[in-house]
mmCIF file of C-alpha atoms and ligand atoms in Angstrom:
data_model
loop_
_atom_site.group_PDB
_atom_site.id
_atom_site.type_symbol
_atom_site.label_atom_id
_atom_site.label_comp_id
_atom_site.label_asym_id
_atom_site.label_seq_id
_atom_site.Cartn_x
_atom_site.Cartn_y
_atom_site.Cartn_z
ATOM 1 C CA MET A 264 108.104 234.074 71.606
ATOM 2 C CA ASP A 265 110.155 231.498 69.727
ATOM 3 C CA PHE A 266 110.146 227.989 71.302
ATOM 4 C CA ARG A 267 113.734 227.086 70.351
ATOM 5 C CA LYS A 268 115.098 230.443 71.420
ATOM 6 C CA PHE A 269 113.365 230.118 74.813
ATOM 7 C CA ARG A 270 114.791 226.617 75.271
ATOM 8 C CA GLN A 271 118.257 227.914 74.366
ATOM 9 C CA ALA A 272 117.809 230.834 76.790
ATOM 10 C CA MET A 273 116.885 228.478 79.641
ATOM 11 C CA GLY A 274 120.041 226.504 78.852
ATOM 12 C CA THR A 275 122.109 229.433 80.126
ATOM 13 C CA PHE A 276 121.167 228.285 83.640
ATOM 14 C CA ALA A 277 123.953 225.828 84.577
ATOM 15 C CA THR A 278 122.780 222.752 86.485
ATOM 16 C CA GLY A 279 123.981 219.425 87.749
ATOM 17 C CA VAL A 280 122.694 216.252 86.114
ATOM 18 C CA THR A 281 120.572 213.628 87.851
ATOM 19 C CA VAL A 282 119.120 210.253 86.970
ATOM 20 C CA ILE A 283 115.669 209.721 88.476
ATOM 21 C CA THR A 284 115.031 206.070 89.312
ATOM 22 C CA THR A 285 111.882 204.271 90.307
ATOM 23 C CA GLU A 286 110.618 200.699 90.346
ATOM 24 C CA VAL A 287 107.308 199.141 89.383
ATOM 25 C CA THR A 288 106.686 195.410 89.923
ATOM 26 C CA GLY A 289 110.418 194.737 90.233
ATOM 27 C CA LYS A 290 111.356 196.589 87.007
ATOM 28 C CA VAL A 291 113.620 199.601 87.391
ATOM 29 C CA HIS A 292 113.146 202.644 85.153
ATOM 30 C CA GLY A 293 115.656 205.479 84.965
ATOM 31 C CA MET A 294 115.495 208.913 83.342
ATOM 32 C CA THR A 295 118.041 211.712 83.063
ATOM 33 C CA ALA A 296 116.767 215.009 84.493
ATOM 34 C CA ASN A 297 118.272 218.369 85.322
ATOM 35 C CA ALA A 298 114.987 219.936 86.486
ATOM 36 C CA PHE A 299 115.682 219.021 90.097
ATOM 37 C CA MET A 300 115.742 221.272 93.140
ATOM 38 C CA SER A 301 115.833 221.174 96.888
ATOM 39 C CA VAL A 302 112.590 222.802 98.090
ATOM 40 C CA SER A 303 112.420 222.721 101.889
ATOM 41 C CA LEU A 304 114.673 221.790 104.805
ATOM 42 C CA ASP A 305 111.958 221.253 107.419
ATOM 43 C CA PRO A 306 110.254 219.139 106.257
ATOM 44 C CA LYS A 307 112.869 217.864 103.814
ATOM 45 C CA LEU A 308 111.339 218.203 100.351
ATOM 46 C CA VAL A 309 112.795 218.010 96.850
ATOM 47 C CA LEU A 310 111.210 218.445 93.437
ATOM 48 C CA VAL A 311 111.599 216.996 89.951
ATOM 49 C CA SER A 312 109.835 218.171 86.810
ATOM 50 C CA ILE A 313 108.846 215.425 84.365
ATOM 51 C CA ASP A 314 107.637 215.870 80.788
ATOM 52 C CA LYS A 315 104.055 214.656 80.318
ATOM 53 C CA ASN A 316 105.281 212.494 77.423
ATOM 54 C CA ALA A 317 107.977 210.709 79.449
ATOM 55 C CA GLN A 318 107.537 207.041 80.366
ATOM 56 C CA MET A 319 108.748 208.042 83.812
ATOM 57 C CA LEU A 320 105.524 209.907 84.556
ATOM 58 C CA ASP A 321 103.290 206.846 84.934
ATOM 59 C CA LYS A 322 106.061 204.900 86.653
ATOM 60 C CA ILE A 323 106.471 207.459 89.463
ATOM 61 C CA GLN A 324 102.711 207.795 89.813
ATOM 62 C CA GLU A 325 102.366 204.029 90.129
ATOM 63 C CA ALA A 326 105.328 203.548 92.473
ATOM 64 C CA GLY A 327 104.499 206.600 94.618
ATOM 65 C CA LYS A 328 108.210 207.069 95.203
ATOM 66 C CA TYR A 329 111.427 207.845 93.400
ATOM 67 C CA ALA A 330 115.139 208.366 93.937
ATOM 68 C CA VAL A 331 117.338 211.196 92.660
ATOM 69 C CA ASN A 332 120.911 210.239 91.736
ATOM 70 C CA VAL A 333 123.181 213.274 91.305
ATOM 71 C CA LEU A 334 125.883 212.275 88.822
ATOM 72 C CA ALA A 335 129.622 212.687 89.346
ATOM 73 C CA ASN A 336 131.919 214.158 86.687
ATOM 74 C CA ASP A 337 132.902 210.693 85.377
ATOM 75 C CA GLN A 338 129.284 209.524 84.927
ATOM 76 C CA GLN A 339 128.289 211.170 81.658
ATOM 77 C CA GLU A 340 127.634 207.703 80.258
ATOM 78 C CA TYR A 341 124.796 207.201 82.756
ATOM 79 C CA ALA A 342 123.320 210.578 81.741
ATOM 80 C CA MET A 343 123.415 209.505 78.109
ATOM 81 C CA ILE A 344 122.004 206.026 78.738
ATOM 82 C CA PHE A 345 119.015 207.344 80.687
ATOM 83 C CA ALA A 346 118.330 210.142 78.184
ATOM 84 C CA GLY A 347 118.243 207.667 75.308
ATOM 85 C CA GLN A 348 121.399 209.226 73.826
ATOM 86 C CA THR A 349 123.279 205.947 73.402
ATOM 87 C CA LYS A 350 122.621 203.293 70.784
ATOM 88 C CA GLY A 351 121.137 199.961 71.922
ATOM 89 C CA ASP A 352 120.098 198.854 75.395
ATOM 90 C CA LYS A 353 122.806 199.069 78.050
ATOM 91 C CA LYS A 354 122.881 196.833 81.108
ATOM 92 C CA VAL A 355 123.002 198.876 84.285
ATOM 93 C CA THR A 356 123.434 197.327 87.721
ATOM 94 C CA PHE A 357 121.589 199.187 90.457
ATOM 95 C CA GLY A 358 122.345 199.353 94.159
ATOM 96 C CA ARG A 359 119.694 199.824 96.855
ATOM 97 C CA LEU A 360 119.097 202.612 99.323
ATOM 98 C CA ASN A 361 116.125 202.384 101.668
ATOM 99 C CA ASP A 362 114.741 199.704 99.301
ATOM 100 C CA HIS A 363 114.920 202.060 96.266
ATOM 101 C CA PRO A 364 117.021 201.277 93.196
ATOM 102 C CA VAL A 365 119.921 203.762 92.982
ATOM 103 C CA LEU A 366 123.115 204.267 90.993
ATOM 104 C CA LYS A 367 125.767 203.111 93.439
ATOM 105 C CA GLU A 368 128.536 205.528 92.413
ATOM 106 C CA ALA A 369 126.358 208.672 92.227
ATOM 107 C CA LEU A 370 127.602 211.711 94.116
ATOM 108 C CA LEU A 371 124.322 212.033 96.002
ATOM 109 C CA LYS A 372 121.427 209.619 96.280
ATOM 110 C CA VAL A 373 118.127 210.890 97.711
ATOM 111 C CA THR A 374 115.099 208.648 98.165
ATOM 112 C CA CYS A 375 111.594 210.117 98.462
ATOM 113 C CA ASP A 376 107.923 209.350 98.761
ATOM 114 C CA VAL A 377 105.719 211.444 96.478
ATOM 115 C CA ASP A 378 104.275 214.175 98.685
ATOM 116 C CA ALA A 379 102.464 216.355 96.115
ATOM 117 C CA ILE A 380 101.876 216.450 92.372
ATOM 118 C CA HIS A 381 101.384 219.714 90.477
ATOM 119 C CA GLU A 382 100.534 220.120 86.822
ATOM 120 C CA ALA A 383 102.643 222.824 85.172
ATOM 121 C CA GLY A 384 102.071 223.238 81.438
ATOM 122 C CA ASP A 385 103.571 220.306 79.552
ATOM 123 C CA HIS A 386 105.342 219.009 82.685
ATOM 124 C CA ILE A 387 104.312 217.486 86.015
ATOM 125 C CA LEU A 388 106.089 218.548 89.201
ATOM 126 C CA PHE A 389 106.638 215.775 91.745
ATOM 127 C CA VAL A 390 107.395 217.067 95.216
ATOM 128 C CA GLY A 391 109.147 214.324 97.167
ATOM 129 C CA ALA A 392 109.347 213.913 100.946
ATOM 130 C CA VAL A 393 112.906 212.741 101.591
ATOM 131 C CA THR A 394 113.150 209.356 103.290
ATOM 132 C CA ASP A 395 116.935 208.876 103.105
ATOM 133 C CA PHE A 396 120.065 210.202 101.437
ATOM 134 C CA THR A 397 123.730 209.376 101.114
ATOM 135 C CA MET A 398 126.678 211.366 99.714
ATOM 136 C CA GLU A 399 130.036 210.448 98.199
ATOM 137 C CA ASN A 400 133.158 212.555 97.708
ATOM 138 C CA GLY A 401 133.743 213.893 94.235
ATOM 139 C CA GLU A 402 132.822 216.583 91.750
ATOM 140 C CA PRO A 403 129.586 216.936 89.790
ATOM 141 C CA LEU A 404 128.732 216.450 86.152
ATOM 142 C CA LEU A 405 127.275 219.726 84.830
ATOM 143 C CA PHE A 406 124.909 220.673 82.018
ATOM 144 C CA TYR A 407 125.127 224.089 80.410
ATOM 145 C CA GLY A 408 124.263 225.444 76.989
ATOM 146 C CA GLY A 409 123.025 222.030 75.864
ATOM 147 C CA LYS A 410 126.366 220.340 76.636
ATOM 148 C CA TYR A 411 127.760 218.159 79.411
ATOM 149 C CA ARG A 412 130.598 219.880 81.275
ATOM 150 C CA THR A 413 132.846 219.484 84.305
ATOM 151 C CA LEU A 414 134.337 221.980 86.735
ATOM 152 C CA ASN A 415 137.792 222.923 85.573
ATOM 153 C CA ARG A 416 139.100 224.875 88.547
ATOM 154 C CA ALA A 417 138.488 225.077 92.266
ATOM 155 C CA GLU A 418 136.404 228.030 93.440
ATOM 156 C CA ASN A 419 137.965 230.138 96.205
ATOM 157 C CA LEU A 420 134.873 232.016 97.356
ATOM 158 C CA SER A 421 132.930 230.601 100.290
ATOM 159 C CA VAL A 422 129.445 231.538 101.510
HETATM 160 P P1 FAD B 98 112.715 206.173 77.905
HETATM 161 O O1 FAD B 98 113.011 207.188 76.863
HETATM 162 O O2 FAD B 98 112.075 204.894 77.584
HETATM 163 O O3 FAD B 98 114.027 205.837 78.775
HETATM 164 C C1 FAD B 98 115.130 206.642 78.747
HETATM 165 C C2 FAD B 98 116.343 205.781 78.448
HETATM 166 O O4 FAD B 98 116.733 205.116 79.652
HETATM 167 C C3 FAD B 98 116.107 204.709 77.397
HETATM 168 O O5 FAD B 98 117.193 204.709 76.480
HETATM 169 C C4 FAD B 98 116.051 203.436 78.213
HETATM 170 O O6 FAD B 98 116.582 202.305 77.491
HETATM 171 C C5 FAD B 98 116.961 203.760 79.384
HETATM 172 N N1 FAD B 98 116.605 203.005 80.582
HETATM 173 C C6 FAD B 98 115.501 203.176 81.376
HETATM 174 N N2 FAD B 98 115.518 202.287 82.374
HETATM 175 C C7 FAD B 98 116.642 201.524 82.227
HETATM 176 C C8 FAD B 98 117.225 200.446 82.969
HETATM 177 N N3 FAD B 98 116.627 199.911 84.030
HETATM 178 N N4 FAD B 98 118.413 199.961 82.544
HETATM 179 C C9 FAD B 98 119.042 200.453 81.451
HETATM 180 N N5 FAD B 98 118.544 201.477 80.694
HETATM 181 C C10 FAD B 98 117.349 201.997 81.090
HETATM 182 N N6 FAD B 98 113.183 215.292 80.766
HETATM 183 C C11 FAD B 98 112.320 215.678 81.729
HETATM 184 O O7 FAD B 98 111.130 215.335 81.674
HETATM 185 N N7 FAD B 98 112.735 216.439 82.795
HETATM 186 C C12 FAD B 98 114.024 216.859 82.916
HETATM 187 O O8 FAD B 98 114.363 217.529 83.900
HETATM 188 C C13 FAD B 98 114.941 216.475 81.907
HETATM 189 N N8 FAD B 98 116.232 216.871 81.993
HETATM 190 C C14 FAD B 98 117.127 216.431 81.068
HETATM 191 C C15 FAD B 98 118.470 216.793 81.211
HETATM 192 C C16 FAD B 98 119.428 216.360 80.308
HETATM 193 C C17 FAD B 98 120.880 216.757 80.495
HETATM 194 C C18 FAD B 98 119.031 215.534 79.221
HETATM 195 C C19 FAD B 98 120.046 215.039 78.233
HETATM 196 C C20 FAD B 98 117.687 215.170 79.059
HETATM 197 C C21 FAD B 98 116.725 215.604 79.982
HETATM 198 N N9 FAD B 98 115.378 215.242 79.889
HETATM 199 C C22 FAD B 98 114.484 215.651 80.837
HETATM 200 C C23 FAD B 98 114.917 214.386 78.782
HETATM 201 C C24 FAD B 98 114.777 212.917 79.202
HETATM 202 O O9 FAD B 98 115.920 212.421 79.845
HETATM 203 C C25 FAD B 98 114.518 212.035 77.944
HETATM 204 O O10 FAD B 98 113.469 212.575 77.186
HETATM 205 C C26 FAD B 98 114.223 210.593 78.332
HETATM 206 O O11 FAD B 98 114.438 209.757 77.202
HETATM 207 C C27 FAD B 98 112.815 210.381 78.804
HETATM 208 O O12 FAD B 98 112.764 209.097 79.371
HETATM 209 P P2 FAD B 98 111.432 208.246 79.459
HETATM 210 O O13 FAD B 98 111.025 208.153 80.898
HETATM 211 O O14 FAD B 98 110.422 208.734 78.476
HETATM 212 O O15 FAD B 98 111.868 206.772 79.080
#
């Protein structure tokens, strides 16, 4: 199986875009991630999948906690900053939720304590026990086919 073709195939699954944030000795580290999912309602658990080569890996392990910031449709710049897709260092001001650094304007902010860590190939899965969350009104930034996207029409179907 071809690596690039598999990656391209997985890109047909449309997702939102998050920035994972954590803090070690007062220094905030952020990383763009779309491998995020809600796992369990009772107890409230979420999951992020982090590349073994990412700086974020050691930071989450050290902090023992992280926050997930689900980006709104006007926050592509944050996605690009925290994926290293912009040139030069950008100054980002963080807010706080439950004493975690968060992106103030994010659509959804979820704070968690690391509950379980699973090795999965070249990634590590961090299951987080949710300690707090807060939502804003707005529409999400999307990622599909290797490109950032936004919703362009309201959906009429309801579940
Ligand atoms: P670095 O590469 O050092 O940091 C990432 C960038 O964030 C750097 O440019 C850094 O300057 C900036 N930054 C960090 N902290 C701050 C701060 N406090 N203030 C200002 N700037 C800061 N990788 C995964 O492992 N899992 C995923 O689910 C995943 N999904 C992705 C989805 C999308 C849409 C994209 C574009 C990328 C995704 N990646 C994912 C790749 C990942 O975002 C990049 O490889 C990222 O560069 C890895 O970050 P790092 O922790 O190694 O740290």
